Short mmCIF file of C-alpha atoms in Angstrom, two decimals:
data_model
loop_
_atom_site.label_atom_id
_atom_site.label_comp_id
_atom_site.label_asym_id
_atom_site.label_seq_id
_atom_site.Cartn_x
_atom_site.Cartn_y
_atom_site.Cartn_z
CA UNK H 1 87.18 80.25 112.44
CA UNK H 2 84.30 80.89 114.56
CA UNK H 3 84.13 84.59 112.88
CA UNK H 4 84.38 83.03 108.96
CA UNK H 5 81.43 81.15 109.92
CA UNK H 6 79.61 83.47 111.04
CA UNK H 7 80.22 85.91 107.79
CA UNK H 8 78.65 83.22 105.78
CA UNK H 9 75.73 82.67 107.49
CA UNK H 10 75.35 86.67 107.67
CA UNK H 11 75.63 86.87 103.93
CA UNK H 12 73.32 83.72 103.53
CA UNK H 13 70.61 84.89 105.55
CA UNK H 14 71.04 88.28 103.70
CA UNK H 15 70.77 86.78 100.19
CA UNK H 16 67.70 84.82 101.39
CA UNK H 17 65.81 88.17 102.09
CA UNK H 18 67.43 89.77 99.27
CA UNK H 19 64.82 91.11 96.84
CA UNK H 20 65.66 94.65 95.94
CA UNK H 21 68.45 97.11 97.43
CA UNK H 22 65.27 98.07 99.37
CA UNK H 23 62.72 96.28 101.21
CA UNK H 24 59.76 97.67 103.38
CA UNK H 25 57.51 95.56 105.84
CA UNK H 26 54.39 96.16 107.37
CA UNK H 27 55.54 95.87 110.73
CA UNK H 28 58.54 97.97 110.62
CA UNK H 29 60.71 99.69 108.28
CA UNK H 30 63.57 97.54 107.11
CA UNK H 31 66.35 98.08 104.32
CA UNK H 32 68.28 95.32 102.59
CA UNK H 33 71.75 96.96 101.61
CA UNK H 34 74.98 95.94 100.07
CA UNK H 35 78.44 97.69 98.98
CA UNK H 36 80.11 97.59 95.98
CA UNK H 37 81.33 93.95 95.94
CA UNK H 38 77.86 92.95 96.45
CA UNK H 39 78.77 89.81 98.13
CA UNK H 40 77.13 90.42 101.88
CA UNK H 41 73.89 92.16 101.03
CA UNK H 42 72.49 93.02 104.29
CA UNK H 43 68.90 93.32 106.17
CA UNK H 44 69.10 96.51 108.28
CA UNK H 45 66.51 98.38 110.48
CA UNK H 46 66.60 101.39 108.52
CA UNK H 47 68.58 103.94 106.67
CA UNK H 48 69.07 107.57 107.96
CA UNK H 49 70.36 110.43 105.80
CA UNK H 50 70.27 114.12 107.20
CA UNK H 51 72.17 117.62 106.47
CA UNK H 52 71.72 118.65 110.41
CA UNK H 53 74.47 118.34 112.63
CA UNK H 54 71.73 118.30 115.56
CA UNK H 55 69.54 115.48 114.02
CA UNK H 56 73.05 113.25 113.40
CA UNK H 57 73.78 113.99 117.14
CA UNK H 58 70.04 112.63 118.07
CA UNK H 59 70.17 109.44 116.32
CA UNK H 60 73.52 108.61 117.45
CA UNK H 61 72.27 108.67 121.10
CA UNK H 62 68.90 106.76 120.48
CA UNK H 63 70.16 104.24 118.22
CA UNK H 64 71.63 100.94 119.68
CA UNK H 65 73.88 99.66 116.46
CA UNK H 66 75.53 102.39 113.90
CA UNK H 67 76.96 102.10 110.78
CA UNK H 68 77.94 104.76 108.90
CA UNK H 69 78.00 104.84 104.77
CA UNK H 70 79.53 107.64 102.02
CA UNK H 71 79.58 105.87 98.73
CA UNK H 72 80.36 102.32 100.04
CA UNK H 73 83.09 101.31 97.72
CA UNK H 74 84.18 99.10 100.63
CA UNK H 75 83.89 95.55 99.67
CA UNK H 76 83.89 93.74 103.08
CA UNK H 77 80.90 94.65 105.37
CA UNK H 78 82.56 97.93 106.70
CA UNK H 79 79.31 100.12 106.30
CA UNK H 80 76.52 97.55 107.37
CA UNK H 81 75.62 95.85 109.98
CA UNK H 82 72.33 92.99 110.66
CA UNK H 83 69.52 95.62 111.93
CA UNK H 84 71.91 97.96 112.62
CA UNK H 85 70.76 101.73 111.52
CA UNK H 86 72.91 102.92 108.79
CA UNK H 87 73.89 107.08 108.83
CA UNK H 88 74.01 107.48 105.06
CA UNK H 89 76.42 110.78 105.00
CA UNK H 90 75.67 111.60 101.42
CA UNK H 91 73.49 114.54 102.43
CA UNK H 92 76.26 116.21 104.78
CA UNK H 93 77.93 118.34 101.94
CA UNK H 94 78.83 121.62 102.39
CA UNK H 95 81.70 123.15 102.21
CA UNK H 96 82.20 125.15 105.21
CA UNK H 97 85.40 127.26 104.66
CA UNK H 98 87.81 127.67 102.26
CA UNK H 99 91.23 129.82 102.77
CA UNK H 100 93.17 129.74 99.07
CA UNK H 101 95.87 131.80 100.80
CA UNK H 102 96.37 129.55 103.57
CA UNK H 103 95.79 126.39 101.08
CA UNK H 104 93.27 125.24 103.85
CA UNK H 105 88.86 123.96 103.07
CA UNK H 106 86.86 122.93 105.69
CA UNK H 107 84.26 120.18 104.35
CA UNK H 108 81.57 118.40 105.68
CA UNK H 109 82.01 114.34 105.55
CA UNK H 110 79.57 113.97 102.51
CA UNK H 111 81.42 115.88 100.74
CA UNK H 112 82.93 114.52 97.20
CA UNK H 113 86.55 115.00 96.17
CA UNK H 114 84.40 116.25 92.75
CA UNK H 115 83.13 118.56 94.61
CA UNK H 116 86.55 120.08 96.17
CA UNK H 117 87.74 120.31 92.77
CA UNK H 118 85.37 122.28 91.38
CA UNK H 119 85.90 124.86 94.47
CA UNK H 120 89.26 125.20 94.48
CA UNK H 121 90.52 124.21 90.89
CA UNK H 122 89.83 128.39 89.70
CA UNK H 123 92.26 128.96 92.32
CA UNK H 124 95.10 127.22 90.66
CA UNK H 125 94.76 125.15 93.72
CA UNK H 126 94.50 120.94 94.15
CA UNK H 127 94.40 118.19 96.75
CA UNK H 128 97.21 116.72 97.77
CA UNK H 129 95.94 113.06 98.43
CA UNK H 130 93.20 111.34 97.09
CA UNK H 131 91.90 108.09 95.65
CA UNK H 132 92.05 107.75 91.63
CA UNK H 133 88.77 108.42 91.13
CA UNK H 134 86.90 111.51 92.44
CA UNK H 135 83.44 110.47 93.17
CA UNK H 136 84.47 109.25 97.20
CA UNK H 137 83.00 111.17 99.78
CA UNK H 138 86.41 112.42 102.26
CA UNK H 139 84.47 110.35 105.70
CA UNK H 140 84.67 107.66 103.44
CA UNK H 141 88.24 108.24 102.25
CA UNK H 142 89.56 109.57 105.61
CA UNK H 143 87.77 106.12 107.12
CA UNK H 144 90.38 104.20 105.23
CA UNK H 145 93.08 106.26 105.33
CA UNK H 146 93.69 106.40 101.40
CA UNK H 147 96.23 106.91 99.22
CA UNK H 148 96.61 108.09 95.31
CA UNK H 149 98.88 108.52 92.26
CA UNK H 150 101.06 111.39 94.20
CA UNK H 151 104.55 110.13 95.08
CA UNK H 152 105.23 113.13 97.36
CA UNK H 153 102.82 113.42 100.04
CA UNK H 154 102.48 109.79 101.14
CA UNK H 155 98.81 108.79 102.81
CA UNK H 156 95.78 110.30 103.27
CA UNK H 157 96.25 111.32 106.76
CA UNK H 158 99.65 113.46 106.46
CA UNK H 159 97.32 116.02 104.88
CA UNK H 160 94.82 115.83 107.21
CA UNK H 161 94.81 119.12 109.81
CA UNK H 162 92.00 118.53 111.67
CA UNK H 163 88.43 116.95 112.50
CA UNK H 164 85.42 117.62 114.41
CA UNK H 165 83.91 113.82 115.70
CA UNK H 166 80.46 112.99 117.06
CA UNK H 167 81.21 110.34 119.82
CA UNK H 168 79.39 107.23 120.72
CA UNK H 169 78.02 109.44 123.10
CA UNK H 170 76.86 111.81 121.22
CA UNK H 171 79.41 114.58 122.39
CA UNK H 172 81.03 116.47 120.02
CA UNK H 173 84.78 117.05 119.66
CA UNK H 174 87.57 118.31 117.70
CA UNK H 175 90.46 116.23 116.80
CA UNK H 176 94.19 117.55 115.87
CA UNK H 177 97.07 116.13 116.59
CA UNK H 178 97.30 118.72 119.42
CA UNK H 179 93.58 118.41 120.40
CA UNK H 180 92.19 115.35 121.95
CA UNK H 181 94.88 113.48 119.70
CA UNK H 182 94.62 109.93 121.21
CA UNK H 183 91.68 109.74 118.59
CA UNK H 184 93.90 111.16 115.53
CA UNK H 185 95.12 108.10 114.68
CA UNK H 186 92.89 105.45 115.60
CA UNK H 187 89.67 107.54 113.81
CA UNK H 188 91.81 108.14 110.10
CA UNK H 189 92.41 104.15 108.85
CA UNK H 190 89.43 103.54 111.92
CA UNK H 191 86.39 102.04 109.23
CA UNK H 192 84.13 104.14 110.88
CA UNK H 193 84.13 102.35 114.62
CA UNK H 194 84.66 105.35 116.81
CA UNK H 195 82.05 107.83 115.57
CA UNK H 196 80.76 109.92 112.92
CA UNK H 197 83.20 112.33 111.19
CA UNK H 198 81.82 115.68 110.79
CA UNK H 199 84.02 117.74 109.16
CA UNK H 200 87.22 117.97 108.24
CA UNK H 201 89.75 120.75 107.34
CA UNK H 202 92.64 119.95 104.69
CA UNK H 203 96.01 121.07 103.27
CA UNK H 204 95.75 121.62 99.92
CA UNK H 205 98.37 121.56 97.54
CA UNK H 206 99.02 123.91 94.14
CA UNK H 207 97.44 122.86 90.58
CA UNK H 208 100.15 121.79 88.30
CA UNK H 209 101.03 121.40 84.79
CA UNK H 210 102.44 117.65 83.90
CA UNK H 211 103.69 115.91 81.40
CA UNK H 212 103.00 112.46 80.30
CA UNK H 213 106.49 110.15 80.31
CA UNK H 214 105.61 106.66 79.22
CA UNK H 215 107.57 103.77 79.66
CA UNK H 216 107.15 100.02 78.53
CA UNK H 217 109.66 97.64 80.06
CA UNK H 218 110.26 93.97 81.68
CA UNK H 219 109.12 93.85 85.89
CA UNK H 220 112.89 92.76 86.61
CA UNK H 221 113.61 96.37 85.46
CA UNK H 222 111.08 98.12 87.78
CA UNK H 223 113.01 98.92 90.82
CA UNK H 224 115.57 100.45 89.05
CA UNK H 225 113.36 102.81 86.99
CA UNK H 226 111.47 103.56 90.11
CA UNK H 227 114.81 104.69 92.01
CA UNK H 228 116.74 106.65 89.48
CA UNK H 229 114.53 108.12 87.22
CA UNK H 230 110.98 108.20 89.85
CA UNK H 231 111.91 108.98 93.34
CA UNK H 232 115.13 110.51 92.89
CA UNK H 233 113.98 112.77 89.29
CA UNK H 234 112.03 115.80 91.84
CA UNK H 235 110.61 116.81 89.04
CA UNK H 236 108.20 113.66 88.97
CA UNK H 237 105.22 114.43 91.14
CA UNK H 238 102.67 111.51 90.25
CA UNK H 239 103.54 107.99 89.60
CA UNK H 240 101.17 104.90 87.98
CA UNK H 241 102.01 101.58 86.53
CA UNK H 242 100.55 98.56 85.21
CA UNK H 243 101.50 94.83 84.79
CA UNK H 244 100.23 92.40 82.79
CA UNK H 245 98.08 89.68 83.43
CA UNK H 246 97.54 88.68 80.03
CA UNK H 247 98.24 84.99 79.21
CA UNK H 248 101.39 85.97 76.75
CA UNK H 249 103.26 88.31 79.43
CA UNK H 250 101.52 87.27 82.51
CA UNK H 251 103.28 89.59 85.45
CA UNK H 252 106.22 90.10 83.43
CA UNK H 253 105.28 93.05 80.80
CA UNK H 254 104.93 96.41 82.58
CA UNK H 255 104.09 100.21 80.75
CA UNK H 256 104.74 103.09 83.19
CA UNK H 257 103.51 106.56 83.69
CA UNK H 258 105.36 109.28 85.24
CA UNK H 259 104.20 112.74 85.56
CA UNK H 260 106.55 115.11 85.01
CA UNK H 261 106.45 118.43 86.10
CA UNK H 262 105.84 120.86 82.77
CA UNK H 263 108.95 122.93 81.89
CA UNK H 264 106.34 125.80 80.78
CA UNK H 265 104.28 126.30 83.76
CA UNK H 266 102.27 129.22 81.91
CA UNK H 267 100.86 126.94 80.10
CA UNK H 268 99.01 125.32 82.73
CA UNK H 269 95.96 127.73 81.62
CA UNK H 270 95.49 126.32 78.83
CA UNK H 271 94.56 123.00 80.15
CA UNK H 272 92.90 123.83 84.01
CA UNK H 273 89.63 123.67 82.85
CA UNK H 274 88.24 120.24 84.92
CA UNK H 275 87.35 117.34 82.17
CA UNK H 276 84.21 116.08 83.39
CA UNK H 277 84.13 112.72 81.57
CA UNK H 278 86.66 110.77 79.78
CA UNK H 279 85.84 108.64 76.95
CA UNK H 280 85.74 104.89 77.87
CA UNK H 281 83.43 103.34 75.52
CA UNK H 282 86.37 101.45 74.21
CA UNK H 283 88.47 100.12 76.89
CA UNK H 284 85.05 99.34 78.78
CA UNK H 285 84.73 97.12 75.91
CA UNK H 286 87.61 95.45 75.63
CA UNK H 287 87.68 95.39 79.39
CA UNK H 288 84.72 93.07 78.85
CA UNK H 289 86.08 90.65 76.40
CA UNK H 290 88.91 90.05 79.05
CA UNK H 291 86.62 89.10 82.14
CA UNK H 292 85.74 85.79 79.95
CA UNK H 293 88.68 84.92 77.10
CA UNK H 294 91.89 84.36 77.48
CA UNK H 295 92.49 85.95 74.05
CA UNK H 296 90.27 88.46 75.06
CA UNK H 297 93.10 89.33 78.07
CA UNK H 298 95.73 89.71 75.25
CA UNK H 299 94.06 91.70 73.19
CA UNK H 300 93.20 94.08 76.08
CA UNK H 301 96.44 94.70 77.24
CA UNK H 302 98.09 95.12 73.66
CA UNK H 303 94.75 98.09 73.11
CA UNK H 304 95.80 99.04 76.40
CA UNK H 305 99.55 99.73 76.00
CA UNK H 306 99.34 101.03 72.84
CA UNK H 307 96.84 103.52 73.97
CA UNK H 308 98.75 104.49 77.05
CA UNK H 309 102.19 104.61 74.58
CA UNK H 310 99.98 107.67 72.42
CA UNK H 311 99.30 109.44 75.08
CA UNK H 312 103.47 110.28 76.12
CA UNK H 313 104.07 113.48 76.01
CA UNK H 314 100.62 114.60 76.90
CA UNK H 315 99.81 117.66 79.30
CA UNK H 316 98.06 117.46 81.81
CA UNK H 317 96.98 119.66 84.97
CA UNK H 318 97.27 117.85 88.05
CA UNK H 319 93.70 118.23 88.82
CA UNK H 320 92.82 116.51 85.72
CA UNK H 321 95.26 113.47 86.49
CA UNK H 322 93.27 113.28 89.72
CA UNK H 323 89.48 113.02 87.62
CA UNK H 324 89.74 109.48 86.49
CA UNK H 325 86.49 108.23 85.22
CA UNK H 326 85.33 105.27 87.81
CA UNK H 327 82.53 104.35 85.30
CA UNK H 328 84.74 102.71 83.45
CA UNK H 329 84.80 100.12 86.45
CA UNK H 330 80.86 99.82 86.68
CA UNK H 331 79.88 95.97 86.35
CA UNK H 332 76.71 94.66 86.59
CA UNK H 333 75.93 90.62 86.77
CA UNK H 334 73.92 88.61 88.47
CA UNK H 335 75.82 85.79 89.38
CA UNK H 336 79.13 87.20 88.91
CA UNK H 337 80.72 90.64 90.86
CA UNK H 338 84.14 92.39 90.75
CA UNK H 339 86.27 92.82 93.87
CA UNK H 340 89.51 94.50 94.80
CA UNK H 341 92.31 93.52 96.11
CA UNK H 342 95.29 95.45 97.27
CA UNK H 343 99.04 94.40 98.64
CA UNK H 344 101.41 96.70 100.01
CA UNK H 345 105.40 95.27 99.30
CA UNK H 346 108.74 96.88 99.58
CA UNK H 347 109.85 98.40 96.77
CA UNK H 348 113.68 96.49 97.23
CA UNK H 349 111.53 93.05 97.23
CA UNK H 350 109.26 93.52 94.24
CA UNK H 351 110.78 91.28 91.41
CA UNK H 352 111.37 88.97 93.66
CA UNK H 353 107.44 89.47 95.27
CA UNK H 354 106.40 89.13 91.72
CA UNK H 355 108.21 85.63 91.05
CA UNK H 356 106.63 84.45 94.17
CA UNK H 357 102.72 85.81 93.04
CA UNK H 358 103.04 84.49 89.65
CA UNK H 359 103.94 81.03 90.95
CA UNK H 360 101.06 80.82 92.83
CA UNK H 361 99.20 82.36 90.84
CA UNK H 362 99.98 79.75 87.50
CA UNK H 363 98.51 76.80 89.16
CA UNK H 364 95.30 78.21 90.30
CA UNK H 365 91.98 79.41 88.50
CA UNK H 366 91.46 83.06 89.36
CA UNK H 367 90.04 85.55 86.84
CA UNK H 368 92.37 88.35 87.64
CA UNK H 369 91.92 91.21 85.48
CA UNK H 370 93.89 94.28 86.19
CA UNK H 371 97.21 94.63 88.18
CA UNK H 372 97.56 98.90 88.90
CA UNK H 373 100.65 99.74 90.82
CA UNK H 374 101.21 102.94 92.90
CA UNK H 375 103.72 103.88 95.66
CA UNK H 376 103.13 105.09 99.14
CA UNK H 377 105.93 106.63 101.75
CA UNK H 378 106.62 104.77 105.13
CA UNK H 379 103.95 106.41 107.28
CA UNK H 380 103.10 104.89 110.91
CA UNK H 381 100.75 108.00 111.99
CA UNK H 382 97.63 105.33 111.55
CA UNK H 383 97.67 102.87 114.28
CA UNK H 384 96.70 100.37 111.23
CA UNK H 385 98.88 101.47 108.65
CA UNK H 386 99.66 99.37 105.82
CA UNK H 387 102.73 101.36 104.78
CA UNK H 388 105.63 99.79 107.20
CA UNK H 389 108.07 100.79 104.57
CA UNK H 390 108.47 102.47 101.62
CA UNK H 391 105.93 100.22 99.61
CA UNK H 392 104.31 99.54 96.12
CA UNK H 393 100.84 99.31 96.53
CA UNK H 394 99.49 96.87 93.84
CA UNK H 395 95.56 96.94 93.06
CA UNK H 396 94.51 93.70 91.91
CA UNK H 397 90.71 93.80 90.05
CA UNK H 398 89.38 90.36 90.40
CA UNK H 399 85.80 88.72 88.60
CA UNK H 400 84.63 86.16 90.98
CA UNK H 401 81.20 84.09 91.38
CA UNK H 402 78.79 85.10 93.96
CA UNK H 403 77.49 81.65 95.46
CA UNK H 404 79.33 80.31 98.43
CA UNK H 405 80.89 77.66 96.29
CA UNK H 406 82.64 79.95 93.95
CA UNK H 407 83.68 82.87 97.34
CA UNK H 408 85.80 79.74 99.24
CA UNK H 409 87.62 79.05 95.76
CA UNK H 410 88.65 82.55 95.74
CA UNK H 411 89.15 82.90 99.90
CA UNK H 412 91.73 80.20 98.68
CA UNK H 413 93.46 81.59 96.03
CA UNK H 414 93.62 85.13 97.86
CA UNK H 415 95.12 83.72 101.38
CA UNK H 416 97.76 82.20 99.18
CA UNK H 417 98.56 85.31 97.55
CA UNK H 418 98.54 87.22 101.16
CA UNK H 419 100.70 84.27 102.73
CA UNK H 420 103.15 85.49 99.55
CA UNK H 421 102.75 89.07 100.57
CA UNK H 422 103.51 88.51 104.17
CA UNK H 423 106.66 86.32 103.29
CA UNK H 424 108.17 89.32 102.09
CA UNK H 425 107.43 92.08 104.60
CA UNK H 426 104.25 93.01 102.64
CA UNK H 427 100.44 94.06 104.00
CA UNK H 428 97.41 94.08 102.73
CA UNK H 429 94.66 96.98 102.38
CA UNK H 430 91.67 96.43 104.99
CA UNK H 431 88.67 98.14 103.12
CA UNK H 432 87.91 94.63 100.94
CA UNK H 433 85.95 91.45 101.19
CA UNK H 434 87.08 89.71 104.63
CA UNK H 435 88.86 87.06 102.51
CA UNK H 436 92.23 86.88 104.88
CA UNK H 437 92.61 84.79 108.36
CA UNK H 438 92.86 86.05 111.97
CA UNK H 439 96.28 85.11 111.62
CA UNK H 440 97.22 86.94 108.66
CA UNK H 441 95.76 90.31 110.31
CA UNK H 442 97.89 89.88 112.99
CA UNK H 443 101.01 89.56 110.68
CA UNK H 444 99.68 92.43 108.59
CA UNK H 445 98.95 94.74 111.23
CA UNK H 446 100.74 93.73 114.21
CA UNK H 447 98.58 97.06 116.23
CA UNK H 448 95.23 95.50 115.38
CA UNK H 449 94.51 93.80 118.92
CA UNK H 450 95.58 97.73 120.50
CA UNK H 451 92.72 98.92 118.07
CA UNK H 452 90.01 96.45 118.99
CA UNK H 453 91.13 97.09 122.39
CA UNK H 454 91.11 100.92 121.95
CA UNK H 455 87.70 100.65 120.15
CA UNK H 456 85.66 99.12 123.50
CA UNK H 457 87.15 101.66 125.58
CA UNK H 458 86.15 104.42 123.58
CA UNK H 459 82.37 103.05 122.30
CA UNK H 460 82.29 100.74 125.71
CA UNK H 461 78.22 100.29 124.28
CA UNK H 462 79.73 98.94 120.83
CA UNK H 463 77.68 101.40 119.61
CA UNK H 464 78.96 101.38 115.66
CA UNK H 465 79.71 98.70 114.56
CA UNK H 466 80.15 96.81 111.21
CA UNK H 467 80.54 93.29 109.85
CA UNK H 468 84.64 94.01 109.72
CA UNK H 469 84.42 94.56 113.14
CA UNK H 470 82.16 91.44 113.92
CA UNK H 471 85.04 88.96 111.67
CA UNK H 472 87.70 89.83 113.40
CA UNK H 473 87.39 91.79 116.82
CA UNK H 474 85.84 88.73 119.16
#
C-alpha cells in the first residue's frame, strides 16, 4: 500500500538523522523525536511547550503542520509529524477547579492522572476511568479514548462532562454534548487531529475500600467466571486477568483478580494514604529473563501467579488499585523495543477467539510476553469506538527488532492475529504501531472514512496532523 510505503521510508529517513532525541542545526532549529515504541523516530522543525493559553492560541495560527504530544505512550506516529511543530502539553497543568460536592475537577490537558489523585484522594474521592498506570497526561488519555480496570463505568469518554478546544483556527470553544457537540465525539478517540484540548472537566467517582479475590483457572472456564461471579456479583467494581504465554500453558492457564467491594467500609482509612511506588525489582527481573528464554517465560509466570495467589485477600483503596507502577515496563535496547498490542473480542466468543490466536500463534516466531485482559461496556459515543459489544480487551506486550527486516516479520505475525480478531466480531486499539492494513481498519472501524472525512472539513488547512493520519487517511 502506497501509505505502508511511505511509513518506511518516513522511519528510514528518520533513523538516518537519528543521533540523539535532540538535534540542533545551524541553520534552523530542528528536533529528532520518537514515542515510546521507538520505531519511527522523527525529524521535526521544532518543539513548543508553554503554560499560556494565549501563546498555544498564537502558534496554532502561525504554524503550518501541528502535532500535539502529553507523554507519548502512543506507539504509531500519532504525536509527530516530518517538520511538523510539535505542542508538547506537559507544561499545561493546573488544575483549574475542583467541586468534591458535586464530584466534578476542571484540569488543564497536561495534567497527570498522578496529579488528580493527589487532589482529590483526601476527599475520599477517585476517578472513575483511567489507564493502569497514572503517569498519562488526560489530552493524552482523552485523545484515545481510554479505558481501565473498572468494570462499571465503561470508556473514557462516558465520564467526560465537558471540554474547552482550540480550533485549527485558532478559535476557542467549549464542547458538551449540548454545546457545539458535533465535535464531542469525533475529538475523544480523535488522536489529536481536530485541535488542541484545553481543559477538561470530569465526573469523579467515590474512593473505595476493595478486596483482593484471586482466582487461577483453565481459559475454557473464563466466560463463565466472568458472568456469574464478575458482572452479575455488584459488589465487584474492578476486574484484571492474565493468560499465559509461557511455553508449558501457552494461552490456556489464566489467574484472575476481582475487586471486591470491602464489607467494612470504615476501614478504608486505614489504607487511603496514596502508595507512591511499588516494589518491582523482582518481577522487572524475571520479566527480563522471559524477553530471551523460553524457560525464562515459565519461570516468570509460575513467580508471577504465585505472587498474585499471596496477595488474595488483600485491601486495597480504589485509588491505590488505580497507581500501578509503569516503571516496571521501562525497556531500554538498542536494537530491540517493546510494543503493545491490544484486541477488543466479545466476551461470548473468547475461548473460542483464544483457540483461533493460539493456532496462529504456534507456528510463528513472535516474542510475546504478557497477555493482560480487561473488560469494557458496549459504548458507540466515539465515532471510532472499539467497543461494538460488550468486549474483553486483551493487551498483548510484544519484544520485537527495530531494523526493517525484523518490523515486516512482526507486521506479519500481527495482521494474522487481527485477521483472527476480525473473524470473530473483534477490533483492535488504534494508539499502536501502524502494523494493520487499510482493509482491516475498515473492518475494525467501519466509521473511519466519516472521520477522515469529518477531519478535512473541520481543519480544511490539515493543519494537525500526524503520521496515523498520513497511513491511512489518503
Amino acid at each position: 500500500m502506497k501509505g505502508k510505503y511511505l511509513l518506511i521510508m518516513i522511519s528510514l529517513y528518520g533513523i538516518a538523522f537519528y543521533t540523539s532525541t535532540s538535534i540542533h542545526s545551524h541553520q534552523q532549529q530542528t528536533v529528532v523525536v520518537e514515542d515510546a515504541g521507538k520505531l519511527l523516530p522523527t525529524k521535526m522543525k521544532e518543539v513548543k511547550s508553554s503554560h499560556s493559553t494565549k501563546e498555544l492560541q498564537k502558534w496554532v495560527k502561525q504554524e503550518k503542520t501541528i502535532s500535539i504530544a502529553g507523554m507519548q505512550h502512543s506507539q504509531g506516529g500519532h504525536t509527530v509529524y516530518p517538520y511538523g511543530t510539535l505542542l508538547d502539553m506537559k507544561r499545561y497543568n493546573e488544575i483549574l477547579n475542583f467541586n468534591p460536592i458535586e464530584k466534578t475537577i476542571t484540569v488543564q490537558s497536561g495534567v497527570t492522572w498522578a496529579d488528580i489523585q493527589k487532589k482529590i484522594n483526601p476527599y475520599g474521592l477517585s476517578i472513575q476511568v483511567m489507564q493502569s498506570q497514572n503517569i498519562f497526561t488526560v489530552g493524552g488519555a482523552l485523545s484515545v479514548n481510554v479505558h481501565g480496570r473498572d468494570i462499571r463505568y465503561g470508556s473514557l469518554i462516558d465520564t467526560v462532562n465537558s471540554f474547552r478546544l482550540l480550533k485549527p483556527d485558532g478559535e476557542i470553544i467549549s464542547v458538551s454534548r449540548e454545546e457545539n457537540s458535533e465535535y464531542f465525539s469525533y475529538v475523544i478517540g480523535g488522536y489529536g487531529l481536530f485541535g488542541v484540548i484545553l481543559d477538561v472537566t470530569l465526573h469523579l467517582a467515590e474512593d473505595e475500600l476493595y478486596q483482593h479475590r484471586i482466582s487461577t483457572m483453565d481459559y475454557q472456564e473464563y466466560e463463565e467466571h466472568f458472568k456469574e461471579k464478575v458482572k452479575n456479583d455488584e459488589h465487584v467494581k474492578m476486574h484484571l486477568a492474565r493468560l499465559s504465554v509461557a511455553p508449558k500453558t501457552f494461552l490456556k492457564e489464566m489467574y484472575v483478580t476481582d475487586y471486591v467491594l470491602a464489607e467494612n467500609q470504615r476501614k478504608l482509612s486505614r489504607y487511603s494514604k496514596l502508595n507512591e511506588k511499588e516494589t518491582v525489582v523482582l518481577p522487572k527481573f524475571m520479566l527480563g529473563m522471559s524477553r530471551y528464554s523460553e524457560r525464562g517465560k515459565d519461570v516468570f509466570w509460575e513467580t508471577q501467579k504465585k505472587h498474585f495467589q499471596n496477595s488474595n485477600g488483600r485491601y486495597q483503596s480504589r485509588n491505590n488499585v488505580m497507581r500501578s507502577d509503569s516503571t516496571f515496563m521501562e525497556y531500554e535496547n538498542a536494537n530491540r523495543t517493546e510494543v503493545l498490542q491490544e484486541y477488543f473480542v466479545p466476551v461470548d466468543q473468547f475461548a473460542s477467539y483464544i483457540d483461533d490466536l493460539r493456532k496462529v500463534l504456534e507456528k510463528e516466531d513472535l516474542n510475546l510476553l504478557n497477555i493482560t485482559i480487561r473488560y469494557v461496556e458496549h459504548d458507540e459515543d466515539a465515532v471510532l469506538s472499539y467497543a461494538k459489544d460488550d468486549m474483553f480487551a486483551l493487551v498483548l506486550l510484544i519484544n520485537q527488532g527495530r531494523s526493517e527486516k525484523e518490523i515486516k516479520k512482526t507486521e506479519k505475525v500481527i495482521q494474522k492475529m487481527i485477521d483472527v480478531t476480525l473473524d470473530h466480531d473483534g477490533s483492535y486499539y488504534l494508539p499502536y504501531y501502524s502494523y494493520p492494513t487499510e482493509k482491516q481498519l475498515k473492518r475494525a472501524y467501519p466509521r473511519i472514512d466519516e472521520f477522515f472525512e469529518k477531519k478535512r472539513e473541520l481543519d480544511p488547512k490539515e493543519r494537525f496532523k500526524n503520521l496515523f493520519y498520513e497511513v491511512y487517511s489518503q
